[in-house]
Short mmCIF file of C-alpha atoms in Angstrom, two decimals:
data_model
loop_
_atom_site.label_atom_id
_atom_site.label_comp_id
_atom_site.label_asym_id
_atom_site.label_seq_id
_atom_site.Cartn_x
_atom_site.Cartn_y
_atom_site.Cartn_z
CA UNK R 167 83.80 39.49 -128.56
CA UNK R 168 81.12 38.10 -131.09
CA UNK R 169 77.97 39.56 -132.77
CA UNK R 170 77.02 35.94 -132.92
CA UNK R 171 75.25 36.49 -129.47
CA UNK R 172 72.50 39.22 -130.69
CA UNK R 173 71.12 36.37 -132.66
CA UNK R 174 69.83 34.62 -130.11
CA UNK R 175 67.82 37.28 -129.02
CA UNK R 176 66.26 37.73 -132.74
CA UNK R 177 64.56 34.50 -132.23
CA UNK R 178 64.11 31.15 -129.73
CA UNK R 179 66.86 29.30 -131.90
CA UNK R 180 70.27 29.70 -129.80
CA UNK R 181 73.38 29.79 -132.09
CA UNK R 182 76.10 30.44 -129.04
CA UNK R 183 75.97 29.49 -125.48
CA UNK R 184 77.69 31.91 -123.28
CA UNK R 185 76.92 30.18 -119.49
CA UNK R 186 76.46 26.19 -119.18
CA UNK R 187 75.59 25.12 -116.02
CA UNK R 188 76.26 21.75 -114.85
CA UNK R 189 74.76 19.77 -112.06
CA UNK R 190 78.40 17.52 -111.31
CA UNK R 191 76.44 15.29 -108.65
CA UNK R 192 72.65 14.87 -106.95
CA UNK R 193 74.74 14.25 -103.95
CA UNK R 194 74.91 16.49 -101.15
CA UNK R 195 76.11 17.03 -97.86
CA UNK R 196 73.98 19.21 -96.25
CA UNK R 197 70.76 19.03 -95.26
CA UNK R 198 68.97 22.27 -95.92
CA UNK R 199 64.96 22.96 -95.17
CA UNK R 200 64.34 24.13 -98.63
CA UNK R 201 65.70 21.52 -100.72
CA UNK R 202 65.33 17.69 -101.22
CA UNK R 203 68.16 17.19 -103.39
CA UNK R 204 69.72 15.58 -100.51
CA UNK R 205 67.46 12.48 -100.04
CA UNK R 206 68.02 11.66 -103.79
CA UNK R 207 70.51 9.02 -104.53
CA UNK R 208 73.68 10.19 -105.08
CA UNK R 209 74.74 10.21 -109.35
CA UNK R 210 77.37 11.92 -110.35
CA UNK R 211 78.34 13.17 -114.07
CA UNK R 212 80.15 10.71 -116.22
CA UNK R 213 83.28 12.69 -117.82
CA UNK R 214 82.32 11.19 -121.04
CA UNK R 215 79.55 13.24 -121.03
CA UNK R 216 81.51 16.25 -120.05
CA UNK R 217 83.79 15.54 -122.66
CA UNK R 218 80.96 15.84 -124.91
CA UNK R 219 80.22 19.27 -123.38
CA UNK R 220 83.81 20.72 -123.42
CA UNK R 221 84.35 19.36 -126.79
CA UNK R 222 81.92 22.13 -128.32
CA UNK R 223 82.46 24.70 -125.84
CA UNK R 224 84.65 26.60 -127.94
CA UNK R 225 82.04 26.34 -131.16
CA UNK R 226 79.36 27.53 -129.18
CA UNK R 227 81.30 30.56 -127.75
CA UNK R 228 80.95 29.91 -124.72
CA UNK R 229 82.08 32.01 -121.90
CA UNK R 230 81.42 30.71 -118.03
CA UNK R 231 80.77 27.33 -117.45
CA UNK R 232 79.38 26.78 -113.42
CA UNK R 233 79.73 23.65 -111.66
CA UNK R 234 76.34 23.14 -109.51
CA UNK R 235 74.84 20.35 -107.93
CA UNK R 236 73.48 19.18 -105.56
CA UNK R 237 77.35 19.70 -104.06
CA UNK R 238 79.60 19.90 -106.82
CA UNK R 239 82.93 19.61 -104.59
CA UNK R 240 81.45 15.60 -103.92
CA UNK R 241 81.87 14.78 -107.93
CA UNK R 242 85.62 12.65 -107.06
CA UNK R 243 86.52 14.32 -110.42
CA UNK R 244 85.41 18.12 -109.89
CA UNK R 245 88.95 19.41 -110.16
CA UNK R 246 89.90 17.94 -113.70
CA UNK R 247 85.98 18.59 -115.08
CA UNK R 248 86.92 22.71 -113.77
CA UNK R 249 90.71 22.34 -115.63
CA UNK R 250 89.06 20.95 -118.71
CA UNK R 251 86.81 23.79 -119.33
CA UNK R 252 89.48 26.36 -118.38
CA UNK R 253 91.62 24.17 -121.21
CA UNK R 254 88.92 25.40 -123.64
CA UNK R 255 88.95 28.96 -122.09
CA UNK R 256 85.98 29.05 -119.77
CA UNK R 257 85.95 31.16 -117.02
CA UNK R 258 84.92 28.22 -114.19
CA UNK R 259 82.82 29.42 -111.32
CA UNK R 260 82.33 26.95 -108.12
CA UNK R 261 78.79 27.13 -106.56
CA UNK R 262 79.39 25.09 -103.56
CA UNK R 263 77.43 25.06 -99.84
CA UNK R 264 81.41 25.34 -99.02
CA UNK R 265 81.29 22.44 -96.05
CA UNK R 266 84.62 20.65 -98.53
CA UNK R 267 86.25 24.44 -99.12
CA UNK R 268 88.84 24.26 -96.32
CA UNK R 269 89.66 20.70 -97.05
CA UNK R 270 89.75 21.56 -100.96
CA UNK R 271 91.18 24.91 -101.03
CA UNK R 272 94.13 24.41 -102.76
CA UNK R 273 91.76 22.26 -105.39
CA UNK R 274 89.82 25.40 -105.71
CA UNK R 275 92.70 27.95 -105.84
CA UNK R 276 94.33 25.89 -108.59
CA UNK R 277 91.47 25.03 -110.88
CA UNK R 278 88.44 27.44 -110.07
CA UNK R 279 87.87 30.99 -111.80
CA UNK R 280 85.50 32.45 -109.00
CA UNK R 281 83.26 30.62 -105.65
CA UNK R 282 79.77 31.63 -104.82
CA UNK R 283 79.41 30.45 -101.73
CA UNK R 284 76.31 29.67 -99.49
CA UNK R 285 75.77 31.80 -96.16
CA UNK R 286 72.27 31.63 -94.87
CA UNK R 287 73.03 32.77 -91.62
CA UNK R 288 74.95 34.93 -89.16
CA UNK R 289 75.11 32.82 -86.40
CA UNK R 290 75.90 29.26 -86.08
CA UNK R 291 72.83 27.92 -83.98
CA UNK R 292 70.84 29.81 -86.80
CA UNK R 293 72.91 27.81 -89.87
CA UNK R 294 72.72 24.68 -88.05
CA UNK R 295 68.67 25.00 -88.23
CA UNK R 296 68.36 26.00 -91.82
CA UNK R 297 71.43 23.71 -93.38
CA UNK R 298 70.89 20.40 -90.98
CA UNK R 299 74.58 20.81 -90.20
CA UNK R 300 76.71 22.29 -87.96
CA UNK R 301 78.95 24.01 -90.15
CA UNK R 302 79.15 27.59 -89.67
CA UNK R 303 82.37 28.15 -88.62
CA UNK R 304 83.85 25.34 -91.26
CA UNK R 305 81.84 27.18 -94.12
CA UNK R 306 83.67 30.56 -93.11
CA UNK R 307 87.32 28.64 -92.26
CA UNK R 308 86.79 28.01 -96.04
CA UNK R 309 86.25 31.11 -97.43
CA UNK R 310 88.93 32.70 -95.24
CA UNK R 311 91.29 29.75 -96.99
CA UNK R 312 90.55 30.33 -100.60
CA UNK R 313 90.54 34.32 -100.74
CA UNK R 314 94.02 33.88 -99.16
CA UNK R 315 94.68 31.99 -102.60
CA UNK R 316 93.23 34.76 -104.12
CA UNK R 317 89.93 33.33 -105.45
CA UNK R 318 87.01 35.57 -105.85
CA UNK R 319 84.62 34.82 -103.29
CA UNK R 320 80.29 35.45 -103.46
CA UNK R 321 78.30 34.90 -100.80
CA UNK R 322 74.64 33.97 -101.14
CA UNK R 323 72.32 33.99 -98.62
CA UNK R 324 68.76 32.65 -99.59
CA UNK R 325 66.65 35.14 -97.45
CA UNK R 326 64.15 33.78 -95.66
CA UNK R 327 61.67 33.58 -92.30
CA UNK R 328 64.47 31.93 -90.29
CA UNK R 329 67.16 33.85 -91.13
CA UNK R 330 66.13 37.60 -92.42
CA UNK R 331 66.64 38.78 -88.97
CA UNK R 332 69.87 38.10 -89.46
CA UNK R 333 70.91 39.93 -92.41
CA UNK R 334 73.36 42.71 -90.36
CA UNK R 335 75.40 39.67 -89.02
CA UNK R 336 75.60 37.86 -91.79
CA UNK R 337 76.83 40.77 -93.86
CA UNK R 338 79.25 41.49 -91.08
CA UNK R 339 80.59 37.67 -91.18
CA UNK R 340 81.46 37.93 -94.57
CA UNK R 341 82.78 40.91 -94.24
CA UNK R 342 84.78 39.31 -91.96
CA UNK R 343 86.28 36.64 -93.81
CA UNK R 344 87.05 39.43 -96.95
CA UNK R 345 84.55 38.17 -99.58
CA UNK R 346 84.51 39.65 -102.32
CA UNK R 347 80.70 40.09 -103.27
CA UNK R 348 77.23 39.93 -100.61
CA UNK R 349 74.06 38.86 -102.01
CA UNK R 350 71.11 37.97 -101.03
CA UNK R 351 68.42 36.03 -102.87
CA UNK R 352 64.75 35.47 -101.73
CA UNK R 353 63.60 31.24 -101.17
CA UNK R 354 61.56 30.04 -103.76
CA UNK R 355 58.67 28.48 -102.30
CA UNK R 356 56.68 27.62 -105.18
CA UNK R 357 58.63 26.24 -108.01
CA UNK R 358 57.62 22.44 -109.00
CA UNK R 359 60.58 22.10 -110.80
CA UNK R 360 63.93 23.11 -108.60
CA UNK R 361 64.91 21.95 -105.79
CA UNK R 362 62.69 18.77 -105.18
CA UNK R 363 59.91 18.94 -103.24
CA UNK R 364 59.34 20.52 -99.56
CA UNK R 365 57.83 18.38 -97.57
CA UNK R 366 57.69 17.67 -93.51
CA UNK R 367 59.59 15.40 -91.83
CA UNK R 368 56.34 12.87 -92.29
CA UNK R 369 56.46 13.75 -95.89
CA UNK R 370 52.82 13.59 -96.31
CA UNK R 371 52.17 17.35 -96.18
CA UNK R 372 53.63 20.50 -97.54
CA UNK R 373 55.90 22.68 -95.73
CA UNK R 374 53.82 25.58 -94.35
CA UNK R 375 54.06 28.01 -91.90
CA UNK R 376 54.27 27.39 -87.74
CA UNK R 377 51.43 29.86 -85.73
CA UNK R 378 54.47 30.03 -83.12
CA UNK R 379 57.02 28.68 -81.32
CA UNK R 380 56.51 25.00 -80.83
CA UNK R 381 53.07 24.72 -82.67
CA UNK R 382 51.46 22.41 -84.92
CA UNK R 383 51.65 23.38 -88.79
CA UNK R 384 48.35 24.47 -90.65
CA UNK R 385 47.57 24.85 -93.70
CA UNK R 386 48.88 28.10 -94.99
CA UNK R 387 52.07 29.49 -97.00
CA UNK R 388 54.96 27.75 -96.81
CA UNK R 389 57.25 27.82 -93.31
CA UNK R 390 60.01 29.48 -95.30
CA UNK R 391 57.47 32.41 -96.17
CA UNK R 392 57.23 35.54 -93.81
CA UNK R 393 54.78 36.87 -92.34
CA UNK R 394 53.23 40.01 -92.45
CA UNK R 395 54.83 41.05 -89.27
CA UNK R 396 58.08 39.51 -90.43
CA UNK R 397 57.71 41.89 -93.86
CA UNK R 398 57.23 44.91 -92.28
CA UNK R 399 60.39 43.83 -89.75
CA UNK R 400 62.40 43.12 -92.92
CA UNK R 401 61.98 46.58 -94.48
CA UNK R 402 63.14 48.33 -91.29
CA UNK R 403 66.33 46.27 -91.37
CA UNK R 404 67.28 46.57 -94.75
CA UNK R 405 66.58 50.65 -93.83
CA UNK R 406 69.42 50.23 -91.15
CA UNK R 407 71.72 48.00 -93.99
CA UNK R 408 71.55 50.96 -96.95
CA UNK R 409 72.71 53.45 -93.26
CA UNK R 410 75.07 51.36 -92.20
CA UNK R 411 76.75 49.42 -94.63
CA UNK R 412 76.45 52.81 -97.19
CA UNK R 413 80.37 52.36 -98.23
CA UNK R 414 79.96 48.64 -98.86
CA UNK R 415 76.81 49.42 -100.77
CA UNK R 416 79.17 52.27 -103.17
CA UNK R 417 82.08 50.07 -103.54
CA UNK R 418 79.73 47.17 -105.02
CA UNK R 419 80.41 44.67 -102.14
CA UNK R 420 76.97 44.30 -101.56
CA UNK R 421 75.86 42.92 -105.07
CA UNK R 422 72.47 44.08 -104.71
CA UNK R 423 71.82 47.85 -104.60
CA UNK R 424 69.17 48.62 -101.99
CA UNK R 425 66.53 49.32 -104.08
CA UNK R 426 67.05 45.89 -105.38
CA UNK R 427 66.94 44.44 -101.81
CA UNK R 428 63.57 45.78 -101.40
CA UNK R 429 62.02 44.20 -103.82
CA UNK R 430 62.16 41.34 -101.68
CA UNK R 431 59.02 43.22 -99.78
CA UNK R 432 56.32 42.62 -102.40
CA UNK R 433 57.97 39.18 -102.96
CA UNK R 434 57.41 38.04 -100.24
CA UNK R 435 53.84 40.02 -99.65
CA UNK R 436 52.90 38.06 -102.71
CA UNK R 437 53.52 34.67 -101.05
CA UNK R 438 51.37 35.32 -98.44
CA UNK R 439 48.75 36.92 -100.66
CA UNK R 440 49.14 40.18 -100.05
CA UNK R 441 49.83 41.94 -103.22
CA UNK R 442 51.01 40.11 -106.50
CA UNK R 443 53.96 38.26 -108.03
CA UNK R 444 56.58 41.30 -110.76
CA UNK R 445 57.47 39.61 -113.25
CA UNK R 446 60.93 39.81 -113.34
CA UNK R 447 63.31 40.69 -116.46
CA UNK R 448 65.07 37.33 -117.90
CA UNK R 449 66.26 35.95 -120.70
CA UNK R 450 68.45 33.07 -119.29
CA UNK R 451 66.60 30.79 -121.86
CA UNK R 452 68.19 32.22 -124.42
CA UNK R 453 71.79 32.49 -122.89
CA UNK R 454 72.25 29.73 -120.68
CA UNK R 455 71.07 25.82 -120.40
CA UNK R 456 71.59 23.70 -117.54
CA UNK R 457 72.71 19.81 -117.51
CA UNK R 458 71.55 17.73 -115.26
CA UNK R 459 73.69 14.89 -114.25
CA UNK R 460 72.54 12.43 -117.24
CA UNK R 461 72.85 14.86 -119.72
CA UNK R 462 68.85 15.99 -119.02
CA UNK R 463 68.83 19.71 -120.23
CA UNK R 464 66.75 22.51 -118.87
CA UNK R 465 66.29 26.15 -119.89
CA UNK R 466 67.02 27.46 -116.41
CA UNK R 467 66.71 26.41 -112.94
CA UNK R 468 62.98 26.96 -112.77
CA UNK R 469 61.61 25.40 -116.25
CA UNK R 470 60.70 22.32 -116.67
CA UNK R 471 63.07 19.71 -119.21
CA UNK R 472 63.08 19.49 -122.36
CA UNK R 473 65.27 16.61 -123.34
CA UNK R 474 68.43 14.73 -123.36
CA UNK R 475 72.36 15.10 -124.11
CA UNK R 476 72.25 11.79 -126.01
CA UNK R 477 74.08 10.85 -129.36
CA UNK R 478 73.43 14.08 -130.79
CA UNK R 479 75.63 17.49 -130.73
CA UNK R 480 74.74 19.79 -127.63
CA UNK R 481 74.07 22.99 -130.40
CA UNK R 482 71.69 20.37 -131.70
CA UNK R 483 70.08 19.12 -128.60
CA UNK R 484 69.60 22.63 -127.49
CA UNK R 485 67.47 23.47 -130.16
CA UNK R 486 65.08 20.90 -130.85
CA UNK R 487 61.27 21.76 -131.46
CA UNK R 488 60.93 21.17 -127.64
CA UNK R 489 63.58 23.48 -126.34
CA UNK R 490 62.35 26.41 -128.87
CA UNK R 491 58.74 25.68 -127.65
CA UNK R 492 60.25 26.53 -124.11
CA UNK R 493 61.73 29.39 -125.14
CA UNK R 494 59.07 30.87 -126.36
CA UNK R 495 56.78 30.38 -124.02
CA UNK R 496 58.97 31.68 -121.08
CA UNK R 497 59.47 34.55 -123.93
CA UNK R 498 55.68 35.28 -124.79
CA UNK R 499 54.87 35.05 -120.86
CA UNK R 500 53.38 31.98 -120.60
CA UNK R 501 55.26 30.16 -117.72
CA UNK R 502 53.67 31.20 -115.02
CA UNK R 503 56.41 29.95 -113.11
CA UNK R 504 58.60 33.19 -114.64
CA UNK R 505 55.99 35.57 -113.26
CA UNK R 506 57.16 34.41 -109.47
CA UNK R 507 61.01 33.65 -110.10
CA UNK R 508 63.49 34.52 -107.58
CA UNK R 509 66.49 34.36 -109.43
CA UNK R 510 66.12 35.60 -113.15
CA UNK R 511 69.18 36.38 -115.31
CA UNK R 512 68.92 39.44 -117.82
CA UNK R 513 71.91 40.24 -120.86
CA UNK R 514 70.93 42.71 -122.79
CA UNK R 515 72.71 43.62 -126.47
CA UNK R 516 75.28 45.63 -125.43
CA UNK R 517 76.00 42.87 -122.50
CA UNK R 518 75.99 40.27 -125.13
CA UNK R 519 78.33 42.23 -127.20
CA UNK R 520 81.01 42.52 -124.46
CA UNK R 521 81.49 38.78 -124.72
#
C-alpha cells in the first residue's frame, strides 16, 4: 500500500505507475474484422527494452503489468518477459485471442498471474466470420486447459452487429469451460488511433454497414455498428440475460452488472446518430501507460503517442512536457476521442490506496 498514488491524481505529473501495458509483438494470428494489426509486419519487443521496463518497476510501484499485442503468446520470449516482472512482484495478466492457449498452457499456468481471453462468439461458424479463423473450439480447448492449472480466466467479447445475437450462447460457452469472469465490451468504430485502420477488402473505402444480406456497402456507419432494429433487438436480449443468468449476475461472474450492459444501447444509438456519445469516467492517463513494441508510449489505448522509451528513465519519459500535455487534455475534456471510448479505466482514491 502507498499514498504515493493520490499524487498522481493532484496533478498530470505521474510519480508511480500501477498498470504497464506492453504490446510484446505487432504480430498476430488471427484475422479479425475490426482490427488491422494483423497486416502489419510482424516486430516483436527486444528484452533489452523490457529490461529497461522491469528494471524500474519496483521504483515506480508498480502493480500489474499486461502483456498485449497484437498476440502476445507469438513474442518467442513471452514466458521469461511474464517471469521477469513476477521477479519484481507484478501481478502478470495474459491478454491473448487464446488460438496458442492449449499448446502453451503449461507456459501460462507456470508464468501468468490471470488470462483475459477473447470470445466474440457463441458459435463457431459465427467466430470464424468475425476472427478470419476457424478456431472456436481451439480457443475454448484452451481455456478449459489453463483453469484446470488453476489460472484465472476473463472472457471478452467485443459486442457487436455480427455477434450481439449471440450473447446467451456465448455466456453459456464460457460458462461451460468454468471461466472465471464474462464481459462484454462494445467495438470501437471510430478511434484513429487503436487498432489500425478498418478498411474493405479493396482497402480503398471505409468499413460501413451492408443494406442486407449479400448487398453492396454504402456509405453509412461502420458494418460493425447496429442498426436501429439491431438496438432495440439487443435490449430485449440483455432483458432475458439479467432473467436468466440472475445468479451469475450476483456471484460477479458476469463482470458487468446489467445496468452496465445497457449502456451499450445509447452507445451504439450514438454511432448511428441517434442520440449522443456519455462521456465515460477515466483516468487511465494518470495510472497506466502503454508500450508499444519500440518503446513508443501512449496514455491509453485510444490517445494518440507521445514519445519514445529511448536513453532516458521510463519515470522520466512518462512525464515529459508532451505526455503532461496529454494528460491534461484527456483531463480538461478535450480529446474528443474520450467522449466516445469504449473501454475507459476509472481508480478512484480509496482504489489507489488499496495498492
Amino acid at each position: 500500500m502507498t499514498a504515493r498514488h493520490i499524487l498522481n491524481l493532484a496533478s498530470d505529473r505521474l510519480h508511480t505507475l500501477p498498470l504497464i501495458i506492453l504490446y510484446l509483438t505487432d504480430g498476430c494470428n488471427s484475422r479479425c474484422v475490426m482490427c488491422d494489426i494483423w497486416r502489419s509486419p510482424r516486430r516483436n519487443m527486444a528484452l533489452p527494452l523490457v529490461e529497461t521496463i522491469a528494471s524500474e518497476f519496483r521504483a515506480l510501484h508498480g502493480k500489474w503489468v499486461l502483456l498485449s499485442g497484437g498476440e502476445a503468446m507469438q513474442h518467442p520470449h513471452w514466458p521469461q518477459i511474464a517471469q521477469r516482472f513476477r521477479d519484481e512482484g507484478a501481478h502478470v495478466m495474459l491478454l491473448t485471442n487464446g488460438l496458442l492457449l492449449h499448446k502453451q498452457a503449461q507456459a501460462v499456468i507456470e508464468h501468468i498471474d490471470e488470462a483475459i481471453v477473447s470470445l466474440d462468439a457463441g458459435t463457431a461458424p459465427t467466430y470464424a466470420a468475425i476472427r478470419g479463423v476457424d478456431a472456436f473450439d481451439l480457443v475454448l480447448d484452451g481455456i478449459r486447459a489453463v483453469r484446470a492449472g488453476g489460472v484465472p480466466v476473463t472472457t471478452r467479447t467485443t459486442v457487436q452487429r455480427a455477434n450481439y445475437a449471440e450473447l446467451p450462447e456465448i455466456i453459456t460457452a464460457a460458462r461451460g469451460v468454468d471461466v472465471n469472469r464474462i464481459s462484454f465490451l462494445t467495438v470501437d468504430v471510430s478511434n484513429p488511433f487503436a487498432f489500425g485502420p478498418r478498411f474493405t477488402p479493396d482497402e480503398s473505402l471505409p468499413l460501413v454497414a451492408h443494406a442486407g444480406p449479400g448487398a453492396p456497402p454504402e456509405h453509412g456507419p461502420p458494418a460493425a455498428a447496429l442498426t436501429a432494429a439491431d438496438i432495440d433487438h439487443l435490449g430485449t436480449i440483455l432483458d432475458d440475460l439479467e432473467a436468466r443468468f440472475a445468479d451469475d449476475f450476483a456471484s460477479a461472474r458476469m463482470a458487468e452488472s446489467p445496468d452496465k450492459l445497457r449502456r451499450m444501447l445509447p452507445y451504439f444509438k450514438a454511432v448511428i446518430d441517434q442520440g449522443d456519445f456519455e462521456p465515460p469516467r477515466c483516468n487511465a492517463p494518470h495510472t497506466s501507460t502503454v508500450i508499444e513494441v519500440d518503446g513508443t508510449l501512449r496514455p491509453c489505448y485510444f490517445l494518440p503517442t507521445y514519445g519514445q522509451l529511448n536513453q532516458s528513465t521510463l519515470h522520466a519519459a512518462i512525464n515529459t512536457p508532451e505526455a503532461r500535455s496529454l494528460r491534461q487534455a484527456y483531463r480538461t475534456g478535450q480529446r474528443p476521442e474520450c467522449a466516445r471510448c469504449v473501454c475507459p479505466l476509472y481508480k478512484g482514491p480509496r482504489a489507489l490506496l488499496r495498492l
